[in-house]
């Protein structure tokens, strides 16, 4: 029987996940489809109950439901427990709904895809919210680091760093003055995103020209931060790769297949870039 998958969010029209997963189903000759479902917070529980009853095989969860969905599931994978957030739900053979989180690992895979073993040495993570948390834990467990976390609200950086062995928090001023020590920077805040805050979350004057600068934002494809990094000769990575790999990891949980991410990266880049 044809399987079906979904993505739940509010808003949801902008999501490129249906395009991406439908493309991968076709490419891999899997008889399945993937639909966007607009779900408001008040309707989240009844939506999950309905998907369970109607036999949905799995789904993604996006803003603002990543945390709120947890009580309605039957269990969590460690990735979701650590992040206290779910972006992927799959069914076990006995029908239980398990929440996972592929965001952090998706970022690590996109970094590796582009730079291989080049991303070595101290990593500066900018931001201390949910995205930073997932990325920090995934980087740590993949052996990157040592990790340094800087954030506008330094107390949040201190809390996150305190949960990760060997990690340290820095104020923005400290991070800016020590920027030359970091061969890898990872920008996880919303600063620079279309329709959010314009500008840059920290000053790059002291950036090492051999550094790798990653921004998890993919719209615009090139944030002001990435543009400035390029101007000093640094290598850059935008958020398209993370988006594609978090989806690929979900797809693998559902189907057992890790789909073609390179071609998808080019397609999504074209879609976003117009
Ligand atoms: P997400 O799940 O996308 O990480 P979040 O958990 O709300 O979202 O975290 C948002 C992050 O972006 C935080 O690090 C936040 O900094 P604060 O902790 O100081 O709020 C950061 N952020 C958001 N807007 C910002 C701005 N205008 N300047 C600097 N940092 C900002």
PDB file of C-alpha atoms and ligand atoms in Angstrom:
ATOM      1  CA  UNK A   1       0.000   0.000   0.000  1.00  0.00           C
ATOM      2  CA  UNK A   2       1.206   3.520  -0.742  1.00  0.00           C
ATOM      3  CA  UNK A   3       2.775   5.114   2.323  1.00  0.00           C
ATOM      4  CA  UNK A   4       2.341   8.745   3.241  1.00  0.00           C
ATOM      5  CA  UNK A   5       4.395  11.202   5.230  1.00  0.00           C
ATOM      6  CA  UNK A   6       3.843  14.795   6.303  1.00  0.00           C
ATOM      7  CA  UNK A   7       5.290  17.960   7.783  1.00  0.00           C
ATOM      8  CA  UNK A   8       3.425  19.832  10.543  1.00  0.00           C
ATOM      9  CA  UNK A   9       3.962  23.535  11.134  1.00  0.00           C
ATOM     10  CA  UNK A  10       2.432  26.980  11.430  1.00  0.00           C
ATOM     11  CA  UNK A  11       3.009  28.546   8.926  1.00  0.00           C
ATOM     12  CA  UNK A  12       3.774  25.724   6.495  1.00  0.00           C
ATOM     13  CA  UNK A  13       3.270  27.071   2.937  1.00  0.00           C
ATOM     14  CA  UNK A  14       6.949  28.065   2.645  1.00  0.00           C
ATOM     15  CA  UNK A  15       8.264  24.605   3.518  1.00  0.00           C
ATOM     16  CA  UNK A  16      10.419  22.971   0.865  1.00  0.00           C
ATOM     17  CA  UNK A  17      10.247  19.587   2.609  1.00  0.00           C
ATOM     18  CA  UNK A  18       7.320  18.259   0.497  1.00  0.00           C
ATOM     19  CA  UNK A  19       9.204  19.027  -2.720  1.00  0.00           C
ATOM     20  CA  UNK A  20      12.399  17.461  -1.359  1.00  0.00           C
ATOM     21  CA  UNK A  21      10.892  14.232  -0.009  1.00  0.00           C
ATOM     22  CA  UNK A  22       8.566  13.678  -2.972  1.00  0.00           C
ATOM     23  CA  UNK A  23      11.568  14.066  -5.258  1.00  0.00           C
ATOM     24  CA  UNK A  24      13.544  11.511  -3.242  1.00  0.00           C
ATOM     25  CA  UNK A  25      10.618   9.051  -3.178  1.00  0.00           C
ATOM     26  CA  UNK A  26      10.473   9.205  -6.977  1.00  0.00           C
ATOM     27  CA  UNK A  27      14.227   9.041  -7.422  1.00  0.00           C
ATOM     28  CA  UNK A  28      14.369   5.903  -5.256  1.00  0.00           C
ATOM     29  CA  UNK A  29      11.209   4.347  -6.728  1.00  0.00           C
ATOM     30  CA  UNK A  30       9.489   4.290  -3.359  1.00  0.00           C
ATOM     31  CA  UNK A  31       5.688   4.275  -3.526  1.00  0.00           C
ATOM     32  CA  UNK A  32       5.014   7.096  -1.066  1.00  0.00           C
ATOM     33  CA  UNK A  33       4.024  10.736  -0.842  1.00  0.00           C
ATOM     34  CA  UNK A  34       4.611  13.650   1.541  1.00  0.00           C
ATOM     35  CA  UNK A  35       2.157  16.422   2.366  1.00  0.00           C
ATOM     36  CA  UNK A  36       2.321  19.743   4.222  1.00  0.00           C
ATOM     37  CA  UNK A  37      -0.232  20.094   7.037  1.00  0.00           C
ATOM     38  CA  UNK A  38      -0.996  23.462   8.574  1.00  0.00           C
ATOM     39  CA  UNK A  39      -1.485  22.861  12.313  1.00  0.00           C
ATOM     40  CA  UNK A  40      -2.087  25.541  14.927  1.00  0.00           C
ATOM     41  CA  UNK A  41      -0.900  24.928  18.478  1.00  0.00           C
ATOM     42  CA  UNK A  42      -4.426  24.273  19.814  1.00  0.00           C
ATOM     43  CA  UNK A  43      -4.885  21.558  17.199  1.00  0.00           C
ATOM     44  CA  UNK A  44      -1.544  19.799  17.667  1.00  0.00           C
ATOM     45  CA  UNK A  45      -2.747  16.983  19.929  1.00  0.00           C
ATOM     46  CA  UNK A  46      -5.763  16.089  17.819  1.00  0.00           C
ATOM     47  CA  UNK A  47      -3.604  16.221  14.691  1.00  0.00           C
ATOM     48  CA  UNK A  48      -1.103  13.747  16.159  1.00  0.00           C
ATOM     49  CA  UNK A  49      -3.956  11.482  17.285  1.00  0.00           C
ATOM     50  CA  UNK A  50      -5.451  11.656  13.786  1.00  0.00           C
ATOM     51  CA  UNK A  51      -2.162  10.903  12.026  1.00  0.00           C
ATOM     52  CA  UNK A  52      -1.697   7.944  14.354  1.00  0.00           C
ATOM     53  CA  UNK A  53      -5.206   6.656  13.651  1.00  0.00           C
ATOM     54  CA  UNK A  54      -5.041   7.244   9.898  1.00  0.00           C
ATOM     55  CA  UNK A  55      -1.744   5.382   9.583  1.00  0.00           C
ATOM     56  CA  UNK A  56       0.669   8.139   8.630  1.00  0.00           C
ATOM     57  CA  UNK A  57       4.078   6.417   8.423  1.00  0.00           C
ATOM     58  CA  UNK A  58       6.099   9.346   9.743  1.00  0.00           C
ATOM     59  CA  UNK A  59       6.365  13.104   9.710  1.00  0.00           C
ATOM     60  CA  UNK A  60       8.555  16.127  10.224  1.00  0.00           C
ATOM     61  CA  UNK A  61       7.792  18.800  12.774  1.00  0.00           C
ATOM     62  CA  UNK A  62       8.688  22.426  12.328  1.00  0.00           C
ATOM     63  CA  UNK A  63       8.132  25.787  14.036  1.00  0.00           C
ATOM     64  CA  UNK A  64       6.414  26.194  16.503  1.00  0.00           C
ATOM     65  CA  UNK A  65       5.710  22.555  17.456  1.00  0.00           C
ATOM     66  CA  UNK A  66       9.139  20.979  17.933  1.00  0.00           C
ATOM     67  CA  UNK A  67       8.889  20.955  21.734  1.00  0.00           C
ATOM     68  CA  UNK A  68       5.120  20.917  22.160  1.00  0.00           C
ATOM     69  CA  UNK A  69       4.724  17.627  20.309  1.00  0.00           C
ATOM     70  CA  UNK A  70       6.813  15.633  22.797  1.00  0.00           C
ATOM     71  CA  UNK A  71       4.002  14.702  25.276  1.00  0.00           C
ATOM     72  CA  UNK A  72       1.881  13.284  22.429  1.00  0.00           C
ATOM     73  CA  UNK A  73       4.513  10.769  21.290  1.00  0.00           C
ATOM     74  CA  UNK A  74       5.341   7.335  22.762  1.00  0.00           C
ATOM     75  CA  UNK A  75       9.072   7.838  23.146  1.00  0.00           C
ATOM     76  CA  UNK A  76      12.146   9.828  22.150  1.00  0.00           C
ATOM     77  CA  UNK A  77      15.481   8.958  20.634  1.00  0.00           C
ATOM     78  CA  UNK A  78      18.499  10.314  22.471  1.00  0.00           C
ATOM     79  CA  UNK A  79      18.953  13.095  19.868  1.00  0.00           C
ATOM     80  CA  UNK A  80      15.500  14.487  20.706  1.00  0.00           C
ATOM     81  CA  UNK A  81      15.944  13.996  24.445  1.00  0.00           C
ATOM     82  CA  UNK A  82      19.189  15.972  24.463  1.00  0.00           C
ATOM     83  CA  UNK A  83      17.657  18.787  22.445  1.00  0.00           C
ATOM     84  CA  UNK A  84      14.260  18.606  24.119  1.00  0.00           C
ATOM     85  CA  UNK A  85      12.867  19.035  20.599  1.00  0.00           C
ATOM     86  CA  UNK A  86      11.627  16.785  17.796  1.00  0.00           C
ATOM     87  CA  UNK A  87      11.914  17.370  14.051  1.00  0.00           C
ATOM     88  CA  UNK A  88      11.209  13.802  12.882  1.00  0.00           C
ATOM     89  CA  UNK A  89       8.643  11.215  13.966  1.00  0.00           C
ATOM     90  CA  UNK A  90       8.793   7.589  12.872  1.00  0.00           C
ATOM     91  CA  UNK A  91       6.815   4.447  13.683  1.00  0.00           C
ATOM     92  CA  UNK A  92       8.345   1.346  15.205  1.00  0.00           C
ATOM     93  CA  UNK A  93       7.319  -2.119  13.970  1.00  0.00           C
ATOM     94  CA  UNK A  94       4.890  -2.381  16.879  1.00  0.00           C
ATOM     95  CA  UNK A  95       3.284   0.953  15.942  1.00  0.00           C
ATOM     96  CA  UNK A  96       4.801   3.254  18.557  1.00  0.00           C
ATOM     97  CA  UNK A  97       5.518   6.858  17.538  1.00  0.00           C
ATOM     98  CA  UNK A  98       9.099   7.871  18.305  1.00  0.00           C
ATOM     99  CA  UNK A  99      10.467  11.414  18.111  1.00  0.00           C
ATOM    100  CA  UNK A 100      13.989  12.072  16.836  1.00  0.00           C
ATOM    101  CA  UNK A 101      15.989  15.157  16.033  1.00  0.00           C
ATOM    102  CA  UNK A 102      18.182  15.205  12.936  1.00  0.00           C
ATOM    103  CA  UNK A 103      19.008  18.939  12.908  1.00  0.00           C
ATOM    104  CA  UNK A 104      22.362  18.810  14.697  1.00  0.00           C
ATOM    105  CA  UNK A 105      23.604  15.742  12.851  1.00  0.00           C
ATOM    106  CA  UNK A 106      22.343  17.285   9.613  1.00  0.00           C
ATOM    107  CA  UNK A 107      24.587  20.271  10.218  1.00  0.00           C
ATOM    108  CA  UNK A 108      27.608  18.065  10.925  1.00  0.00           C
ATOM    109  CA  UNK A 109      27.007  16.064   7.748  1.00  0.00           C
ATOM    110  CA  UNK A 110      26.781  19.232   5.653  1.00  0.00           C
ATOM    111  CA  UNK A 111      30.041  20.504   7.163  1.00  0.00           C
ATOM    112  CA  UNK A 112      31.731  17.193   6.393  1.00  0.00           C
ATOM    113  CA  UNK A 113      30.307  17.042   2.880  1.00  0.00           C
ATOM    114  CA  UNK A 114      31.942  20.339   1.969  1.00  0.00           C
ATOM    115  CA  UNK A 115      35.105  20.370   4.058  1.00  0.00           C
ATOM    116  CA  UNK A 116      35.875  16.748   4.942  1.00  0.00           C
ATOM    117  CA  UNK A 117      38.554  16.669   7.619  1.00  0.00           C
ATOM    118  CA  UNK A 118      39.419  20.350   7.157  1.00  0.00           C
ATOM    119  CA  UNK A 119      37.141  21.584   9.943  1.00  0.00           C
ATOM    120  CA  UNK A 120      39.541  20.952  12.796  1.00  0.00           C
ATOM    121  CA  UNK A 121      40.451  22.846  15.937  1.00  0.00           C
ATOM    122  CA  UNK A 122      38.478  25.203  18.169  1.00  0.00           C
ATOM    123  CA  UNK A 123      34.898  25.892  17.049  1.00  0.00           C
ATOM    124  CA  UNK A 124      33.072  29.101  17.934  1.00  0.00           C
ATOM    125  CA  UNK A 125      29.291  28.687  18.029  1.00  0.00           C
ATOM    126  CA  UNK A 126      27.366  31.952  17.839  1.00  0.00           C
ATOM    127  CA  UNK A 127      24.000  31.658  19.594  1.00  0.00           C
ATOM    128  CA  UNK A 128      22.748  29.539  22.477  1.00  0.00           C
ATOM    129  CA  UNK A 129      19.165  28.702  21.483  1.00  0.00           C
ATOM    130  CA  UNK A 130      17.626  25.442  20.298  1.00  0.00           C
ATOM    131  CA  UNK A 131      19.583  25.283  17.051  1.00  0.00           C
ATOM    132  CA  UNK A 132      22.896  25.999  18.774  1.00  0.00           C
ATOM    133  CA  UNK A 133      22.136  23.286  21.303  1.00  0.00           C
ATOM    134  CA  UNK A 134      21.570  20.575  18.701  1.00  0.00           C
ATOM    135  CA  UNK A 135      24.631  21.587  16.717  1.00  0.00           C
ATOM    136  CA  UNK A 136      26.853  21.809  19.806  1.00  0.00           C
ATOM    137  CA  UNK A 137      25.932  18.289  20.969  1.00  0.00           C
ATOM    138  CA  UNK A 138      26.272  16.853  17.458  1.00  0.00           C
ATOM    139  CA  UNK A 139      29.676  18.502  16.909  1.00  0.00           C
ATOM    140  CA  UNK A 140      30.867  17.245  20.272  1.00  0.00           C
ATOM    141  CA  UNK A 141      29.759  13.683  19.647  1.00  0.00           C
ATOM    142  CA  UNK A 142      31.367  13.718  16.177  1.00  0.00           C
ATOM    143  CA  UNK A 143      34.686  14.670  17.806  1.00  0.00           C
ATOM    144  CA  UNK A 144      34.905  18.349  16.810  1.00  0.00           C
ATOM    145  CA  UNK A 145      36.150  21.044  19.104  1.00  0.00           C
ATOM    146  CA  UNK A 146      37.023  22.226  21.662  1.00  0.00           C
ATOM    147  CA  UNK A 147      33.732  24.136  21.565  1.00  0.00           C
ATOM    148  CA  UNK A 148      33.273  27.779  22.525  1.00  0.00           C
ATOM    149  CA  UNK A 149      29.806  29.320  22.717  1.00  0.00           C
ATOM    150  CA  UNK A 150      29.061  33.016  22.493  1.00  0.00           C
ATOM    151  CA  UNK A 151      25.685  34.678  22.701  1.00  0.00           C
ATOM    152  CA  UNK A 152      24.063  38.114  23.075  1.00  0.00           C
ATOM    153  CA  UNK A 153      22.732  36.849  26.423  1.00  0.00           C
ATOM    154  CA  UNK A 154      25.949  35.364  27.767  1.00  0.00           C
ATOM    155  CA  UNK A 155      24.176  33.555  30.645  1.00  0.00           C
ATOM    156  CA  UNK A 156      22.529  31.243  28.090  1.00  0.00           C
ATOM    157  CA  UNK A 157      25.911  30.474  26.547  1.00  0.00           C
ATOM    158  CA  UNK A 158      27.232  29.641  30.027  1.00  0.00           C
ATOM    159  CA  UNK A 159      24.344  27.252  30.696  1.00  0.00           C
ATOM    160  CA  UNK A 160      24.796  25.430  27.371  1.00  0.00           C
ATOM    161  CA  UNK A 161      28.591  25.262  27.691  1.00  0.00           C
ATOM    162  CA  UNK A 162      28.136  23.846  31.196  1.00  0.00           C
ATOM    163  CA  UNK A 163      26.286  20.852  29.749  1.00  0.00           C
ATOM    164  CA  UNK A 164      29.040  19.921  27.295  1.00  0.00           C
ATOM    165  CA  UNK A 165      32.294  18.516  28.560  1.00  0.00           C
ATOM    166  CA  UNK A 166      35.225  20.770  27.708  1.00  0.00           C
ATOM    167  CA  UNK A 167      33.054  23.584  26.287  1.00  0.00           C
ATOM    168  CA  UNK A 168      33.425  27.212  27.408  1.00  0.00           C
ATOM    169  CA  UNK A 169      31.275  30.336  27.131  1.00  0.00           C
ATOM    170  CA  UNK A 170      32.506  33.704  25.872  1.00  0.00           C
ATOM    171  CA  UNK A 171      30.893  37.127  25.845  1.00  0.00           C
ATOM    172  CA  UNK A 172      30.468  38.632  22.363  1.00  0.00           C
ATOM    173  CA  UNK A 173      33.286  41.097  23.143  1.00  0.00           C
ATOM    174  CA  UNK A 174      35.617  38.272  24.193  1.00  0.00           C
ATOM    175  CA  UNK A 175      34.703  36.250  21.113  1.00  0.00           C
ATOM    176  CA  UNK A 176      35.340  39.235  18.833  1.00  0.00           C
ATOM    177  CA  UNK A 177      38.739  39.956  20.329  1.00  0.00           C
ATOM    178  CA  UNK A 178      39.786  36.274  20.210  1.00  0.00           C
ATOM    179  CA  UNK A 179      38.253  35.587  16.785  1.00  0.00           C
ATOM    180  CA  UNK A 180      41.619  34.824  15.155  1.00  0.00           C
ATOM    181  CA  UNK A 181      41.920  31.716  17.374  1.00  0.00           C
ATOM    182  CA  UNK A 182      38.965  29.991  15.713  1.00  0.00           C
ATOM    183  CA  UNK A 183      39.403  28.003  12.493  1.00  0.00           C
ATOM    184  CA  UNK A 184      35.652  27.211  12.493  1.00  0.00           C
ATOM    185  CA  UNK A 185      32.689  29.533  13.195  1.00  0.00           C
ATOM    186  CA  UNK A 186      29.060  28.391  13.259  1.00  0.00           C
ATOM    187  CA  UNK A 187      26.330  31.060  13.197  1.00  0.00           C
ATOM    188  CA  UNK A 188      23.034  29.760  14.637  1.00  0.00           C
ATOM    189  CA  UNK A 189      21.014  32.890  15.482  1.00  0.00           C
ATOM    190  CA  UNK A 190      18.261  34.413  13.366  1.00  0.00           C
ATOM    191  CA  UNK A 191      20.358  37.525  12.710  1.00  0.00           C
ATOM    192  CA  UNK A 192      20.681  37.982   8.957  1.00  0.00           C
ATOM    193  CA  UNK A 193      17.595  35.950   8.059  1.00  0.00           C
ATOM    194  CA  UNK A 194      15.074  37.400   5.627  1.00  0.00           C
ATOM    195  CA  UNK A 195      12.352  39.292   7.498  1.00  0.00           C
ATOM    196  CA  UNK A 196      14.222  38.897  10.814  1.00  0.00           C
ATOM    197  CA  UNK A 197      17.007  41.070  12.184  1.00  0.00           C
ATOM    198  CA  UNK A 198      19.331  42.510   9.528  1.00  0.00           C
ATOM    199  CA  UNK A 199      23.077  42.734  10.108  1.00  0.00           C
ATOM    200  CA  UNK A 200      25.590  40.493  11.807  1.00  0.00           C
ATOM    201  CA  UNK A 201      25.613  38.898  15.268  1.00  0.00           C
ATOM    202  CA  UNK A 202      29.290  39.740  15.806  1.00  0.00           C
ATOM    203  CA  UNK A 203      32.125  41.713  14.271  1.00  0.00           C
ATOM    204  CA  UNK A 204      34.465  39.745  11.987  1.00  0.00           C
ATOM    205  CA  UNK A 205      37.407  42.183  11.925  1.00  0.00           C
ATOM    206  CA  UNK A 206      39.761  39.642  13.486  1.00  0.00           C
ATOM    207  CA  UNK A 207      38.638  36.624  11.472  1.00  0.00           C
ATOM    208  CA  UNK A 208      41.442  34.361  10.229  1.00  0.00           C
ATOM    209  CA  UNK A 209      41.401  34.329   6.418  1.00  0.00           C
ATOM    210  CA  UNK A 210      41.864  30.519   6.500  1.00  0.00           C
ATOM    211  CA  UNK A 211      38.759  30.002   8.664  1.00  0.00           C
ATOM    212  CA  UNK A 212      35.568  28.165   7.759  1.00  0.00           C
ATOM    213  CA  UNK A 213      32.425  30.202   8.473  1.00  0.00           C
ATOM    214  CA  UNK A 214      29.083  28.369   8.496  1.00  0.00           C
ATOM    215  CA  UNK A 215      25.686  30.038   8.793  1.00  0.00           C
ATOM    216  CA  UNK A 216      22.619  27.849   9.294  1.00  0.00           C
ATOM    217  CA  UNK A 217      20.421  30.424   7.529  1.00  0.00           C
ATOM    218  CA  UNK A 218      19.591  29.483   3.925  1.00  0.00           C
ATOM    219  CA  UNK A 219      17.336  32.352   2.980  1.00  0.00           C
ATOM    220  CA  UNK A 220      19.112  34.511   1.951  1.00  0.00           C
ATOM    221  CA  UNK A 221      21.712  32.128   0.549  1.00  0.00           C
ATOM    222  CA  UNK A 222      24.410  34.570   1.557  1.00  0.00           C
ATOM    223  CA  UNK A 223      23.926  36.403   4.832  1.00  0.00           C
ATOM    224  CA  UNK A 224      25.857  39.553   5.612  1.00  0.00           C
ATOM    225  CA  UNK A 225      28.087  37.421   7.845  1.00  0.00           C
ATOM    226  CA  UNK A 226      28.987  35.052   4.999  1.00  0.00           C
ATOM    227  CA  UNK A 227      29.582  37.992   2.661  1.00  0.00           C
ATOM    228  CA  UNK A 228      31.995  39.598   5.148  1.00  0.00           C
ATOM    229  CA  UNK A 229      33.727  36.272   5.712  1.00  0.00           C
ATOM    230  CA  UNK A 230      34.230  35.861   1.966  1.00  0.00           C
ATOM    231  CA  UNK A 231      35.699  39.347   1.734  1.00  0.00           C
ATOM    232  CA  UNK A 232      38.621  38.316   3.956  1.00  0.00           C
ATOM    233  CA  UNK A 233      39.081  35.094   1.990  1.00  0.00           C
ATOM    234  CA  UNK A 234      37.447  32.680   4.454  1.00  0.00           C
ATOM    235  CA  UNK A 235      35.565  29.579   3.242  1.00  0.00           C
ATOM    236  CA  UNK A 236      31.812  29.647   3.761  1.00  0.00           C
ATOM    237  CA  UNK A 237      28.878  27.283   4.093  1.00  0.00           C
ATOM    238  CA  UNK A 238      25.216  28.312   4.114  1.00  0.00           C
ATOM    239  CA  UNK A 239      22.241  26.514   5.661  1.00  0.00           C
ATOM    240  CA  UNK A 240      21.046  24.674   2.532  1.00  0.00           C
ATOM    241  CA  UNK A 241      23.250  21.683   3.345  1.00  0.00           C
ATOM    242  CA  UNK A 242      21.915  21.417   6.889  1.00  0.00           C
ATOM    243  CA  UNK A 243      18.329  21.586   5.618  1.00  0.00           C
ATOM    244  CA  UNK A 244      18.984  18.885   3.026  1.00  0.00           C
ATOM    245  CA  UNK A 245      20.845  16.570   5.407  1.00  0.00           C
ATOM    246  CA  UNK A 246      18.336  16.867   8.257  1.00  0.00           C
ATOM    247  CA  UNK A 247      15.759  15.781   5.661  1.00  0.00           C
ATOM    248  CA  UNK A 248      17.985  13.007   4.341  1.00  0.00           C
ATOM    249  CA  UNK A 249      18.464  11.633   7.864  1.00  0.00           C
ATOM    250  CA  UNK A 250      14.673  11.632   8.373  1.00  0.00           C
ATOM    251  CA  UNK A 251      14.208   9.943   4.975  1.00  0.00           C
ATOM    252  CA  UNK A 252      16.707   7.282   6.025  1.00  0.00           C
ATOM    253  CA  UNK A 253      14.802   6.610   9.266  1.00  0.00           C
ATOM    254  CA  UNK A 254      11.609   6.105   7.267  1.00  0.00           C
ATOM    255  CA  UNK A 255      12.923   4.148   4.275  1.00  0.00           C
ATOM    256  CA  UNK A 256      16.391   2.846   5.125  1.00  0.00           C
ATOM    257  CA  UNK A 257      17.808   4.800   2.152  1.00  0.00           C
ATOM    258  CA  UNK A 258      20.177   7.778   2.434  1.00  0.00           C
ATOM    259  CA  UNK A 259      19.138   9.843  -0.608  1.00  0.00           C
ATOM    260  CA  UNK A 260      21.256  11.954  -2.980  1.00  0.00           C
ATOM    261  CA  UNK A 261      22.055  15.154  -1.068  1.00  0.00           C
ATOM    262  CA  UNK A 262      24.458  16.827  -3.509  1.00  0.00           C
ATOM    263  CA  UNK A 263      21.961  17.098  -6.354  1.00  0.00           C
ATOM    264  CA  UNK A 264      19.235  18.182  -3.913  1.00  0.00           C
ATOM    265  CA  UNK A 265      21.532  20.865  -2.515  1.00  0.00           C
ATOM    266  CA  UNK A 266      21.887  22.339  -6.020  1.00  0.00           C
ATOM    267  CA  UNK A 267      18.146  22.180  -6.652  1.00  0.00           C
ATOM    268  CA  UNK A 268      17.215  23.855  -3.351  1.00  0.00           C
ATOM    269  CA  UNK A 269      19.895  26.503  -3.899  1.00  0.00           C
ATOM    270  CA  UNK A 270      18.324  27.310  -7.259  1.00  0.00           C
ATOM    271  CA  UNK A 271      14.831  27.420  -5.775  1.00  0.00           C
ATOM    272  CA  UNK A 272      15.883  29.777  -2.971  1.00  0.00           C
ATOM    273  CA  UNK A 273      18.070  31.906  -5.198  1.00  0.00           C
ATOM    274  CA  UNK A 274      15.369  32.289  -7.816  1.00  0.00           C
TER     275      UNK A 274
HETATM  276  P1  LIG B   1      16.450  28.594  17.538  1.00  0.00           P
HETATM  277  O1  LIG B   1      15.659  27.395  17.895  1.00  0.00           O
HETATM  278  O2  LIG B   1      16.324  29.024  16.091  1.00  0.00           O
HETATM  279  O3  LIG B   1      17.879  28.492  17.957  1.00  0.00           O
HETATM  280  P2  LIG B   1      15.906  30.237  19.837  1.00  0.00           P
HETATM  281  O4  LIG B   1      16.014  29.030  20.714  1.00  0.00           O
HETATM  282  O5  LIG B   1      14.819  31.217  20.104  1.00  0.00           O
HETATM  283  O6  LIG B   1      15.767  29.827  18.315  1.00  0.00           O
HETATM  284  O7  LIG B   1      17.326  30.990  19.908  1.00  0.00           O
HETATM  285  C1  LIG B   1      17.554  32.172  19.212  1.00  0.00           C
HETATM  286  C2  LIG B   1      19.046  32.538  19.264  1.00  0.00           C
HETATM  287  O8  LIG B   1      19.249  33.685  18.418  1.00  0.00           O
HETATM  288  C3  LIG B   1      19.528  32.949  20.636  1.00  0.00           C
HETATM  289  O9  LIG B   1      20.900  32.653  20.749  1.00  0.00           O
HETATM  290  C4  LIG B   1      19.306  34.475  20.596  1.00  0.00           C
HETATM  291  O10 LIG B   1      20.094  35.222  21.489  1.00  0.00           O
HETATM  292  P3  LIG B   1      19.538  35.562  22.984  1.00  0.00           P
HETATM  293  O11 LIG B   1      19.693  34.294  23.761  1.00  0.00           O
HETATM  294  O12 LIG B   1      20.414  36.645  23.454  1.00  0.00           O
HETATM  295  O13 LIG B   1      18.095  35.971  22.816  1.00  0.00           O
HETATM  296  C5  LIG B   1      19.742  34.763  19.203  1.00  0.00           C
HETATM  297  N1  LIG B   1      19.193  36.018  18.687  1.00  0.00           N
HETATM  298  C6  LIG B   1      17.929  36.251  18.248  1.00  0.00           C
HETATM  299  N2  LIG B   1      17.801  37.540  17.856  1.00  0.00           N
HETATM  300  C7  LIG B   1      19.001  38.129  18.051  1.00  0.00           C
HETATM  301  C8  LIG B   1      19.528  39.439  17.826  1.00  0.00           C
HETATM  302  N3  LIG B   1      18.764  40.401  17.332  1.00  0.00           N
HETATM  303  N4  LIG B   1      20.827  39.672  18.131  1.00  0.00           N
HETATM  304  C9  LIG B   1      21.612  38.694  18.630  1.00  0.00           C
HETATM  305  N5  LIG B   1      21.188  37.433  18.867  1.00  0.00           N
HETATM  306  C10 LIG B   1      19.905  37.154  18.579  1.00  0.00           C
END
